[in-house]
């Protein structure tokens, strides 16, 4: 069995684009293919790597909006924890909060 490249595969890219369009239509208009791809590689496929193209496409088609939102929320918390208070100055100023 020939090993396939998840990162550089036009069929994977197509399946991600199709899934992104479905999720955008049904749930989140602002969702991007990069966010779906990040969820797959950072969450779904970090737990298990598909061994075949059909297994990868099946994972993509089974992906649901809750998994995407949970992953993106977690990423936002991690990124926020790594930032300093100075990086939030615009947010503080617009809300009238003093540092």
Coordinates of C-alpha atoms in Angstrom, one line a residue:
X1 CA 0.0 0.0 0.0
X2 CA 1.4 3.4 -1.0
X3 CA 1.6 6.0 1.7
X4 CA -0.1 9.3 0.9
X5 CA 0.8 12.8 2.1
X6 CA -2.0 14.4 4.1
X7 CA -0.4 17.9 3.9
X8 CA 0.1 18.1 0.1
X9 CA -2.9 16.2 -1.3
X10 CA -5.3 17.9 -3.7
X11 CA -8.0 15.3 -2.8
X12 CA -7.7 16.1 0.9
X13 CA -7.8 19.8 0.0
X14 CA -11.0 19.3 -2.1
X15 CA -12.7 17.3 0.7
X16 CA -11.8 20.1 3.2
X17 CA -13.2 22.8 0.9
X18 CA -16.4 20.8 0.5
X19 CA -16.8 20.3 4.2
X20 CA -16.0 24.0 4.9
X21 CA -18.7 25.1 2.5
X22 CA -21.2 22.8 4.2
X23 CA -20.3 24.1 7.6
X24 CA -20.5 27.7 6.4
X25 CA -23.9 27.2 4.8
X26 CA -25.4 25.4 7.9
X27 CA -23.6 26.9 10.9
X28 CA -20.8 29.5 10.6
X29 CA -20.6 31.9 7.7
X30 CA -17.2 33.1 8.8
X31 CA -15.5 29.7 8.9
X32 CA -12.4 29.3 6.7
X33 CA -10.8 26.2 5.2
X34 CA -7.7 27.0 7.2
X35 CA -9.7 26.7 10.4
X36 CA -11.1 23.4 9.3
X37 CA -7.7 22.2 8.3
X38 CA -6.2 23.3 11.6
X39 CA -8.9 21.4 13.5
X40 CA -8.2 18.2 11.5
X41 CA -4.4 18.4 11.9
X42 CA -4.3 19.9 15.4
X43 CA -7.1 17.8 16.9
X44 CA -8.6 15.0 14.9
X45 CA -5.4 13.7 13.3
X46 CA -3.2 14.4 16.3
X47 CA -5.2 11.6 18.0
X48 CA -4.8 9.2 15.1
X49 CA -3.3 9.6 11.7
X50 CA -5.4 8.1 8.8
X51 CA -3.6 5.4 7.0
X52 CA -5.6 5.7 3.7
X53 CA -7.1 8.4 1.6
X54 CA -10.6 7.0 2.2
X55 CA -10.1 7.1 6.0
X56 CA -8.9 10.7 5.8
X57 CA -11.9 11.8 3.7
X58 CA -14.2 9.9 6.0
X59 CA -12.7 11.9 9.0
X60 CA -13.2 15.1 7.1
X61 CA -16.8 14.3 6.2
X62 CA -17.6 13.3 9.8
X63 CA -16.2 16.5 11.2
X64 CA -18.9 18.5 13.0
X65 CA -19.2 22.2 13.9
X66 CA -18.8 21.4 17.6
X67 CA -15.4 19.9 17.1
X68 CA -14.3 22.9 15.1
X69 CA -15.6 25.4 17.6
X70 CA -14.1 23.5 20.5
X71 CA -10.7 23.4 18.9
X72 CA -10.7 27.0 17.9
X73 CA -11.9 28.1 21.4
X74 CA -9.1 26.1 22.9
X75 CA -6.6 27.7 20.5
X76 CA -7.8 31.1 21.5
X77 CA -7.4 30.4 25.2
X78 CA -3.8 29.1 24.6
X79 CA -2.9 32.1 22.5
X80 CA -4.4 34.5 25.0
X81 CA -2.5 32.9 27.9
X82 CA 0.7 33.4 26.0
X83 CA 0.1 37.1 25.4
X84 CA 1.1 40.0 27.8
X85 CA -1.4 42.5 29.1
X86 CA 0.1 45.2 26.9
X87 CA -1.0 43.2 23.8
X88 CA -4.6 43.7 25.0
X89 CA -4.3 47.5 25.4
X90 CA -6.6 48.2 22.4
X91 CA -9.3 46.1 24.1
X92 CA -8.8 47.8 27.4
X93 CA -9.0 51.3 25.8
X94 CA -12.1 50.6 23.8
X95 CA -14.0 49.2 26.8
X96 CA -12.8 52.0 29.2
X97 CA -10.9 49.6 31.5
X98 CA -7.8 50.9 33.2
X99 CA -4.8 48.6 33.2

